């Protein structure tokens, strides 16, 4: 595992990150060298092809990358092996999920116990089984359940269960990209959201192009509509153009940084006002809509070398309107430090629970539980001085709380 951790990378990371992030990375480094079990295949890059869709060509687009504190950074080291598994898309060798494959998985036993639990609305049994199974195993359970009892598991959720709990269990039973496609749909159709660009960027921008493509295909399959057209109807301005680039596959999948182009883009960003960045400028749309994630990470990492401030600070202190600051902030942080981005998103989501909005909390916990939720938890504790478990326990209740606590790894 140490072949992925270059001394020059660690030095650069330490110089450009907060002390909390550096501590987190150090703890990951120690963990990677002290436990041989953590080099197992469960930590390798994985590819998802639910329902036998041709969503992803797993080996064609993955090259030599690793992540520094959530950043995607190209290396000359060999990549982790690739394997196929229907629950997760891509994760690097330092990513740690909270939900692992159940080694004692017995589908017949699970469906019989679930059948009894649904009849008696026994949320404890439902939680114990579904929170301890990967999405791939849940799909096996759902199929076997329907074959044996001639009813869909989603239909069984109409028993006497609380609404938040029912929604969370339903989310666990969805295939991952359908789950995210439904959250995209909810965002687009929500009358409570005056502006939908920032919430959509929160969902889509941190993801690999192949992941976004899978969501687009799932959206079309579920709703018989093109996501590009829906975005075009609901959103305007520069962020509409960037989102359309993402959902139409315009973001590059190259893993190697184009250094000359990066330098040109850096010069452009440094020499333009923040106000111009929020206009529908072709170069802004190209940089943020077409550049690969490693390319963007390199741009953001190198922005402060001449200007003396990071791109995040430049945006935050600019004269941009508040919504543009928020949108650009999402794009920059979700690439520059994905782990920290999701930790911040969870913190905001928990604060929103009091207003009756727990969709973001549910989406992140479920969608990241098999990928990197352990890493996110570590960063969360470093940033907010309390564990994610503490926050979830204090701000949720009942069966919903118990399910979330199981998923976050209590």
CSV table of C-alpha atoms in Angstrom, one decimal:
chain,number,residue,atom,x,y,z
A,1,UNK,CA,0.0,0.0,0.0
A,2,UNK,CA,2.9,2.4,0.6
A,3,UNK,CA,3.6,2.5,-3.1
A,4,UNK,CA,0.7,4.9,-3.4
A,5,UNK,CA,2.1,7.4,-0.9
A,6,UNK,CA,4.9,9.5,-2.4
A,7,UNK,CA,7.1,11.6,-0.1
A,8,UNK,CA,6.7,14.6,-2.4
A,9,UNK,CA,2.9,14.2,-2.3
A,10,UNK,CA,2.8,14.1,1.5
A,11,UNK,CA,5.0,17.2,1.6
A,12,UNK,CA,2.8,19.1,-0.8
A,13,UNK,CA,-0.3,18.0,1.0
A,14,UNK,CA,1.0,19.1,4.4
A,15,UNK,CA,1.9,22.5,2.9
A,16,UNK,CA,-1.5,23.1,1.4
A,17,UNK,CA,-4.0,21.7,3.9
A,18,UNK,CA,-5.3,22.5,7.3
A,19,UNK,CA,-3.8,20.9,10.3
A,20,UNK,CA,-7.0,18.8,10.9
A,21,UNK,CA,-6.8,17.5,7.4
A,22,UNK,CA,-3.1,16.7,7.7
A,23,UNK,CA,-3.8,14.8,10.9
A,24,UNK,CA,-6.5,12.8,9.1
A,25,UNK,CA,-4.1,11.9,6.3
A,26,UNK,CA,-1.4,10.9,8.8
A,27,UNK,CA,-3.9,8.6,10.5
A,28,UNK,CA,-4.8,7.1,7.2
A,29,UNK,CA,-1.1,6.5,6.4
A,30,UNK,CA,-0.5,4.8,9.7
A,31,UNK,CA,-3.6,2.7,9.2
A,32,UNK,CA,-2.5,1.6,5.7
A,33,UNK,CA,0.8,0.3,7.0
A,34,UNK,CA,-0.3,-1.4,10.3
A,35,UNK,CA,-3.0,-3.7,9.1
A,36,UNK,CA,-2.5,-6.1,6.3
A,37,UNK,CA,-6.2,-6.9,6.3
A,38,UNK,CA,-6.8,-3.4,5.0
A,39,UNK,CA,-5.2,-4.3,1.7
A,40,UNK,CA,-8.0,-6.6,0.8
A,41,UNK,CA,-10.0,-6.3,-2.4
A,42,UNK,CA,-12.8,-4.5,-0.6
A,43,UNK,CA,-10.7,-1.3,-0.7
A,44,UNK,CA,-9.9,-1.4,-4.3
A,45,UNK,CA,-11.4,0.5,-7.2
A,46,UNK,CA,-14.8,-1.0,-8.1
A,47,UNK,CA,-17.3,-0.7,-10.8
A,48,UNK,CA,-21.0,-0.9,-10.8
A,49,UNK,CA,-23.3,-2.3,-13.4
A,50,UNK,CA,-26.8,-2.7,-11.8
A,51,UNK,CA,-29.5,-4.5,-13.8
A,52,UNK,CA,-26.8,-5.5,-16.3
A,53,UNK,CA,-26.8,-2.0,-17.7
A,54,UNK,CA,-23.7,-1.0,-19.6
A,55,UNK,CA,-23.1,1.9,-17.3
A,56,UNK,CA,-19.4,1.7,-16.9
A,57,UNK,CA,-16.4,0.3,-18.6
A,58,UNK,CA,-14.5,-0.2,-15.4
A,59,UNK,CA,-11.0,-0.7,-16.6
A,60,UNK,CA,-10.9,1.7,-19.6
A,61,UNK,CA,-11.1,5.0,-17.7
A,62,UNK,CA,-9.2,4.3,-14.5
A,63,UNK,CA,-5.5,5.1,-14.6
A,64,UNK,CA,-2.9,5.9,-12.0
A,65,UNK,CA,-4.5,8.1,-9.3
A,66,UNK,CA,-4.6,8.4,-5.6
A,67,UNK,CA,-6.3,10.9,-3.3
A,68,UNK,CA,-4.7,13.4,-0.9
A,69,UNK,CA,-7.3,14.3,1.7
A,70,UNK,CA,-10.1,13.8,-0.8
A,71,UNK,CA,-8.1,15.4,-3.7
A,72,UNK,CA,-7.6,13.4,-6.9
A,73,UNK,CA,-3.9,13.5,-7.8
A,74,UNK,CA,-2.3,11.7,-10.7
A,75,UNK,CA,0.7,9.5,-10.0
A,76,UNK,CA,3.1,7.3,-11.9
A,77,UNK,CA,2.4,4.4,-9.5
A,78,UNK,CA,0.4,1.3,-10.6
A,79,UNK,CA,-3.3,1.6,-10.0
A,80,UNK,CA,-5.2,-0.6,-7.6
A,81,UNK,CA,-6.8,-3.7,-9.3
A,82,UNK,CA,-10.3,-3.3,-10.7
A,83,UNK,CA,-13.1,-5.6,-10.0
A,84,UNK,CA,-16.8,-5.6,-10.6
A,85,UNK,CA,-19.3,-5.3,-7.7
A,86,UNK,CA,-22.8,-4.0,-8.0
A,87,UNK,CA,-22.9,-1.6,-5.0
A,88,UNK,CA,-20.1,1.0,-5.5
A,89,UNK,CA,-18.6,2.8,-8.4
A,90,UNK,CA,-15.1,4.1,-7.8
A,91,UNK,CA,-13.1,4.2,-4.6
A,92,UNK,CA,-9.4,4.4,-4.1
A,93,UNK,CA,-7.2,2.3,-1.9
A,94,UNK,CA,-7.5,4.6,1.1
A,95,UNK,CA,-11.3,4.8,1.1
A,96,UNK,CA,-13.1,3.1,3.9
A,97,UNK,CA,-16.9,2.5,4.0
A,98,UNK,CA,-18.9,1.8,7.1
A,99,UNK,CA,-20.9,-1.0,5.4
A,100,UNK,CA,-19.1,-4.1,4.4
A,101,UNK,CA,-20.1,-7.4,2.7
A,102,UNK,CA,-21.8,-9.6,5.3
A,103,UNK,CA,-19.7,-12.8,5.4
A,104,UNK,CA,-22.5,-14.9,7.0
A,105,UNK,CA,-25.1,-13.8,4.4
A,106,UNK,CA,-28.0,-16.2,4.2
A,107,UNK,CA,-30.7,-14.9,1.9
A,108,UNK,CA,-33.4,-17.4,2.8
A,109,UNK,CA,-33.0,-16.6,6.5
A,110,UNK,CA,-33.0,-12.9,5.8
A,111,UNK,CA,-36.2,-12.9,3.8
A,112,UNK,CA,-38.0,-15.1,6.3
A,113,UNK,CA,-37.1,-12.8,9.2
A,114,UNK,CA,-38.0,-9.7,7.1
A,115,UNK,CA,-41.3,-11.2,6.2
A,116,UNK,CA,-42.1,-11.6,9.9
A,117,UNK,CA,-40.8,-8.1,10.7
A,118,UNK,CA,-42.9,-6.4,8.2
A,119,UNK,CA,-46.0,-8.2,9.4
A,120,UNK,CA,-45.4,-6.9,13.0
A,121,UNK,CA,-43.7,-3.6,12.0
A,122,UNK,CA,-40.6,-4.7,13.8
A,123,UNK,CA,-38.2,-2.0,12.8
A,124,UNK,CA,-35.3,-3.4,14.9
A,125,UNK,CA,-35.1,-6.6,12.8
A,126,UNK,CA,-35.5,-4.6,9.5
A,127,UNK,CA,-32.7,-2.3,10.6
A,128,UNK,CA,-30.4,-5.1,11.8
A,129,UNK,CA,-30.7,-7.0,8.5
A,130,UNK,CA,-30.7,-4.2,5.9
A,131,UNK,CA,-28.1,-2.0,7.5
A,132,UNK,CA,-25.6,-4.9,7.7
A,133,UNK,CA,-25.9,-5.9,4.1
A,134,UNK,CA,-24.3,-4.2,1.1
A,135,UNK,CA,-26.5,-2.9,-1.7
A,136,UNK,CA,-25.6,-5.9,-3.8
A,137,UNK,CA,-26.8,-8.2,-1.1
A,138,UNK,CA,-30.0,-6.1,-0.6
A,139,UNK,CA,-30.7,-6.6,-4.3
A,140,UNK,CA,-30.4,-10.3,-3.9
A,141,UNK,CA,-32.7,-10.1,-0.8
A,142,UNK,CA,-35.3,-8.1,-2.8
A,143,UNK,CA,-35.4,-10.5,-5.7
A,144,UNK,CA,-35.6,-13.6,-3.5
A,145,UNK,CA,-38.3,-11.9,-1.3
A,146,UNK,CA,-40.5,-11.2,-4.3
A,147,UNK,CA,-40.0,-14.7,-5.7
A,148,UNK,CA,-41.0,-16.3,-2.5
A,149,UNK,CA,-43.8,-14.0,-1.3
A,150,UNK,CA,-45.0,-12.6,-4.6
A,151,UNK,CA,-44.7,-9.0,-3.3
A,152,UNK,CA,-42.2,-6.2,-3.7
A,153,UNK,CA,-40.2,-5.2,-0.7
A,154,UNK,CA,-41.1,-1.5,-1.3
A,155,UNK,CA,-44.8,-2.4,-1.0
A,156,UNK,CA,-44.1,-4.0,2.4
A,157,UNK,CA,-42.9,-0.6,3.7
A,158,UNK,CA,-46.5,0.6,3.9
A,159,UNK,CA,-46.8,-1.0,7.3
A,160,UNK,CA,-46.8,1.1,10.4
A,161,UNK,CA,-43.4,2.7,10.2
A,162,UNK,CA,-42.4,6.3,10.6
A,163,UNK,CA,-42.1,8.4,7.4
A,164,UNK,CA,-38.4,9.2,7.7
A,165,UNK,CA,-37.6,5.6,8.5
A,166,UNK,CA,-39.7,4.3,5.6
A,167,UNK,CA,-37.9,6.7,3.2
A,168,UNK,CA,-34.5,5.6,4.5
A,169,UNK,CA,-35.3,1.9,4.1
A,170,UNK,CA,-36.7,2.5,0.7
A,171,UNK,CA,-33.4,4.3,-0.2
A,172,UNK,CA,-31.4,1.3,1.0
A,173,UNK,CA,-33.4,-1.0,-1.3
A,174,UNK,CA,-32.8,1.1,-4.4
A,175,UNK,CA,-29.9,0.4,-6.7
A,176,UNK,CA,-27.4,3.2,-6.1
A,177,UNK,CA,-27.8,5.2,-9.3
A,178,UNK,CA,-31.6,5.0,-9.2
A,179,UNK,CA,-31.4,6.3,-5.6
A,180,UNK,CA,-29.3,9.3,-6.7
A,181,UNK,CA,-31.5,9.8,-9.8
A,182,UNK,CA,-34.5,10.1,-7.6
A,183,UNK,CA,-32.8,12.7,-5.5
A,184,UNK,CA,-32.0,14.6,-8.6
A,185,UNK,CA,-35.6,14.4,-9.6
A,186,UNK,CA,-36.8,15.5,-6.2
A,187,UNK,CA,-34.5,18.5,-6.5
A,188,UNK,CA,-35.7,19.5,-9.9
A,189,UNK,CA,-39.4,19.2,-9.0
A,190,UNK,CA,-39.2,20.7,-5.5
A,191,UNK,CA,-41.3,23.9,-5.2
A,192,UNK,CA,-39.5,24.7,-2.0
A,193,UNK,CA,-36.3,25.4,-3.9
A,194,UNK,CA,-36.1,28.8,-5.6
A,195,UNK,CA,-32.8,27.9,-7.1
A,196,UNK,CA,-31.9,24.4,-8.0
A,197,UNK,CA,-28.4,24.8,-9.4
A,198,UNK,CA,-26.5,24.5,-6.1
A,199,UNK,CA,-28.3,21.4,-4.8
A,200,UNK,CA,-27.8,19.7,-8.2
A,201,UNK,CA,-24.1,20.6,-8.1
A,202,UNK,CA,-23.8,19.1,-4.6
A,203,UNK,CA,-25.1,15.8,-6.0
A,204,UNK,CA,-23.4,15.6,-9.4
A,205,UNK,CA,-20.2,17.7,-9.3
A,206,UNK,CA,-18.0,15.4,-7.0
A,207,UNK,CA,-18.8,12.3,-9.1
A,208,UNK,CA,-16.8,10.7,-11.8
A,209,UNK,CA,-18.1,11.1,-15.4
A,210,UNK,CA,-19.1,7.5,-15.5
A,211,UNK,CA,-21.1,7.9,-12.3
A,212,UNK,CA,-22.9,10.9,-13.7
A,213,UNK,CA,-23.6,9.0,-16.9
A,214,UNK,CA,-25.1,6.1,-14.8
A,215,UNK,CA,-27.4,8.6,-13.0
A,216,UNK,CA,-28.5,10.1,-16.4
A,217,UNK,CA,-29.4,6.7,-17.7
A,218,UNK,CA,-31.2,5.7,-14.5
A,219,UNK,CA,-33.1,9.0,-14.7
A,220,UNK,CA,-34.3,8.3,-18.3
A,221,UNK,CA,-35.2,4.7,-17.3
A,222,UNK,CA,-37.2,5.8,-14.3
A,223,UNK,CA,-39.0,8.9,-15.7
A,224,UNK,CA,-38.7,8.5,-19.5
A,225,UNK,CA,-37.2,12.0,-19.7
A,226,UNK,CA,-33.8,13.4,-20.6
A,227,UNK,CA,-32.0,14.9,-17.6
A,228,UNK,CA,-30.4,17.5,-19.9
A,229,UNK,CA,-33.8,18.8,-21.0
A,230,UNK,CA,-35.0,19.0,-17.4
A,231,UNK,CA,-32.0,21.0,-16.3
A,232,UNK,CA,-32.4,23.3,-19.3
A,233,UNK,CA,-36.0,24.0,-18.3
A,234,UNK,CA,-35.3,24.6,-14.6
A,235,UNK,CA,-31.9,26.4,-14.5
A,236,UNK,CA,-30.3,29.4,-16.3
A,237,UNK,CA,-26.9,31.0,-16.5
A,238,UNK,CA,-23.4,29.7,-16.2
A,239,UNK,CA,-24.4,26.9,-13.8
A,240,UNK,CA,-27.0,25.5,-16.2
A,241,UNK,CA,-24.3,25.3,-18.9
A,242,UNK,CA,-21.8,23.6,-16.5
A,243,UNK,CA,-24.5,21.1,-15.4
A,244,UNK,CA,-25.4,20.3,-19.0
A,245,UNK,CA,-21.8,19.6,-19.8
A,246,UNK,CA,-21.7,17.1,-16.9
A,247,UNK,CA,-24.9,15.3,-17.8
A,248,UNK,CA,-24.1,15.1,-21.5
A,249,UNK,CA,-20.7,13.5,-20.9
A,250,UNK,CA,-18.5,16.4,-21.8
A,251,UNK,CA,-16.3,16.2,-18.6
A,252,UNK,CA,-13.0,14.6,-19.6
A,253,UNK,CA,-12.2,11.1,-18.2
A,254,UNK,CA,-8.4,11.6,-18.6
A,255,UNK,CA,-6.5,10.9,-15.5
A,256,UNK,CA,-3.3,12.6,-16.6
A,257,UNK,CA,-3.0,16.4,-16.0
A,258,UNK,CA,-2.4,18.5,-19.1
A,259,UNK,CA,0.1,20.8,-17.6
A,260,UNK,CA,0.2,23.4,-20.4
A,261,UNK,CA,-3.6,23.7,-20.5
A,262,UNK,CA,-3.6,23.9,-16.7
A,263,UNK,CA,-1.2,26.8,-16.7
A,264,UNK,CA,-3.4,28.6,-19.3
A,265,UNK,CA,-6.5,28.1,-17.2
A,266,UNK,CA,-4.7,29.2,-14.1
A,267,UNK,CA,-3.6,32.4,-15.8
A,268,UNK,CA,-7.2,33.0,-17.0
A,269,UNK,CA,-8.7,32.5,-13.6
A,270,UNK,CA,-6.1,34.7,-11.9
A,271,UNK,CA,-6.4,37.5,-14.4
A,272,UNK,CA,-10.2,37.8,-14.4
A,273,UNK,CA,-12.6,39.3,-11.8
A,274,UNK,CA,-14.8,37.1,-9.8
A,275,UNK,CA,-17.8,38.9,-11.2
A,276,UNK,CA,-16.8,37.7,-14.7
A,277,UNK,CA,-16.5,34.2,-13.5
A,278,UNK,CA,-20.2,34.1,-12.6
A,279,UNK,CA,-21.1,35.2,-16.2
A,280,UNK,CA,-21.8,32.7,-18.9
A,281,UNK,CA,-18.2,32.9,-20.1
A,282,UNK,CA,-17.1,30.2,-22.5
A,283,UNK,CA,-13.8,29.7,-20.8
A,284,UNK,CA,-15.4,29.4,-17.3
A,285,UNK,CA,-17.9,26.8,-18.7
A,286,UNK,CA,-15.1,24.9,-20.3
A,287,UNK,CA,-12.9,24.9,-17.2
A,288,UNK,CA,-15.6,23.9,-14.8
A,289,UNK,CA,-17.7,21.8,-17.2
A,290,UNK,CA,-15.2,19.9,-19.3
A,291,UNK,CA,-12.0,19.5,-17.3
A,292,UNK,CA,-11.4,16.1,-15.7
A,293,UNK,CA,-11.4,15.8,-11.9
A,294,UNK,CA,-7.6,15.4,-11.8
A,295,UNK,CA,-7.2,18.4,-14.0
A,296,UNK,CA,-9.5,20.5,-11.8
A,297,UNK,CA,-7.7,19.3,-8.7
A,298,UNK,CA,-4.4,20.4,-10.1
A,299,UNK,CA,-5.8,23.8,-11.1
A,300,UNK,CA,-7.2,24.4,-7.6
A,301,UNK,CA,-4.1,23.1,-5.9
A,302,UNK,CA,-1.8,25.5,-7.9
A,303,UNK,CA,-4.0,28.6,-7.9
A,304,UNK,CA,-2.5,30.1,-4.7
A,305,UNK,CA,1.1,29.9,-5.8
A,306,UNK,CA,1.2,33.3,-7.4
A,307,UNK,CA,-1.9,35.0,-5.9
A,308,UNK,CA,-1.2,34.3,-2.2
A,309,UNK,CA,-4.8,32.9,-1.6
A,310,UNK,CA,-6.6,29.8,-2.5
A,311,UNK,CA,-9.4,29.8,-5.1
A,312,UNK,CA,-11.9,29.2,-2.3
A,313,UNK,CA,-10.7,32.3,-0.5
A,314,UNK,CA,-10.7,34.3,-3.7
A,315,UNK,CA,-14.4,33.3,-4.3
A,316,UNK,CA,-15.4,33.8,-0.7
A,317,UNK,CA,-13.9,37.3,-0.6
A,318,UNK,CA,-15.1,38.4,-4.0
A,319,UNK,CA,-18.1,40.6,-5.0
A,320,UNK,CA,-20.0,37.7,-6.4
A,321,UNK,CA,-23.6,37.3,-5.5
A,322,UNK,CA,-24.2,34.9,-2.6
A,323,UNK,CA,-25.7,32.1,-4.8
A,324,UNK,CA,-22.7,32.2,-7.2
A,325,UNK,CA,-20.3,32.1,-4.2
A,326,UNK,CA,-22.1,29.0,-2.9
A,327,UNK,CA,-22.1,27.2,-6.3
A,328,UNK,CA,-18.4,27.9,-7.1
A,329,UNK,CA,-17.6,26.9,-3.5
A,330,UNK,CA,-19.3,23.6,-4.0
A,331,UNK,CA,-17.4,22.9,-7.3
A,332,UNK,CA,-14.1,23.8,-5.8
A,333,UNK,CA,-14.3,22.0,-2.5
A,334,UNK,CA,-16.0,18.9,-3.8
A,335,UNK,CA,-13.0,18.3,-6.1
A,336,UNK,CA,-10.2,19.8,-4.0
A,337,UNK,CA,-11.2,18.0,-0.8
A,338,UNK,CA,-14.1,15.6,-1.4
A,339,UNK,CA,-13.9,14.1,2.1
A,340,UNK,CA,-14.1,17.5,3.7
A,341,UNK,CA,-16.9,18.5,1.3
A,342,UNK,CA,-19.1,15.6,2.4
A,343,UNK,CA,-18.3,16.2,6.0
A,344,UNK,CA,-19.4,19.9,5.7
A,345,UNK,CA,-22.5,18.8,3.8
A,346,UNK,CA,-23.4,16.4,6.6
A,347,UNK,CA,-22.9,19.1,9.2
A,348,UNK,CA,-25.3,21.4,7.2
A,349,UNK,CA,-27.7,18.6,6.6
A,350,UNK,CA,-28.0,17.8,10.3
A,351,UNK,CA,-28.7,21.5,11.1
A,352,UNK,CA,-31.5,21.4,8.5
A,353,UNK,CA,-33.3,18.5,10.2
A,354,UNK,CA,-35.2,20.8,12.5
A,355,UNK,CA,-36.8,22.4,9.4
A,356,UNK,CA,-38.1,18.9,8.4
A,357,UNK,CA,-35.5,18.5,5.6
A,358,UNK,CA,-33.5,15.4,6.0
A,359,UNK,CA,-33.1,14.4,2.3
A,360,UNK,CA,-29.4,15.5,2.2
A,361,UNK,CA,-28.5,13.6,5.3
A,362,UNK,CA,-30.1,10.5,4.1
A,363,UNK,CA,-28.6,10.8,0.6
A,364,UNK,CA,-25.0,11.2,1.8
A,365,UNK,CA,-25.1,8.5,4.5
A,366,UNK,CA,-26.7,5.9,2.2
A,367,UNK,CA,-24.7,6.8,-0.9
A,368,UNK,CA,-21.3,7.0,0.8
A,369,UNK,CA,-21.8,4.2,3.3
A,370,UNK,CA,-20.0,1.6,1.2
A,371,UNK,CA,-17.4,4.0,-0.3
A,372,UNK,CA,-15.8,6.4,2.1
A,373,UNK,CA,-18.1,7.2,5.0
A,374,UNK,CA,-15.4,6.1,7.5
A,375,UNK,CA,-13.1,8.7,6.1
A,376,UNK,CA,-15.8,11.3,6.1
A,377,UNK,CA,-16.5,10.5,9.8
A,378,UNK,CA,-12.8,11.0,10.6
A,379,UNK,CA,-12.8,14.4,8.9
A,380,UNK,CA,-16.1,15.4,10.5
A,381,UNK,CA,-14.7,14.8,14.0
A,382,UNK,CA,-11.5,16.7,13.3
A,383,UNK,CA,-13.5,19.6,11.9
A,384,UNK,CA,-16.4,19.8,14.4
A,385,UNK,CA,-14.8,18.4,17.6
A,386,UNK,CA,-17.7,15.9,17.9
A,387,UNK,CA,-18.4,12.6,16.2
A,388,UNK,CA,-20.9,12.2,13.4
A,389,UNK,CA,-22.5,9.6,15.6
A,390,UNK,CA,-23.0,12.2,18.4
A,391,UNK,CA,-24.7,14.6,16.0
A,392,UNK,CA,-27.0,12.0,14.5
A,393,UNK,CA,-27.9,10.7,18.0
A,394,UNK,CA,-28.8,14.2,19.2
A,395,UNK,CA,-30.7,15.4,16.2
A,396,UNK,CA,-32.7,12.4,15.1
A,397,UNK,CA,-35.0,10.0,17.0
A,398,UNK,CA,-36.7,6.6,17.0
A,399,UNK,CA,-36.3,3.9,14.4
A,400,UNK,CA,-34.8,6.5,11.9
A,401,UNK,CA,-32.1,7.4,14.4
A,402,UNK,CA,-31.2,3.7,15.0
A,403,UNK,CA,-31.0,3.0,11.2
A,404,UNK,CA,-28.7,6.0,10.6
A,405,UNK,CA,-26.5,5.1,13.6
A,406,UNK,CA,-26.1,1.6,12.2
A,407,UNK,CA,-25.1,3.0,8.8
A,408,UNK,CA,-22.6,5.4,10.2
A,409,UNK,CA,-21.0,2.6,12.1
A,410,UNK,CA,-22.0,2.9,15.7
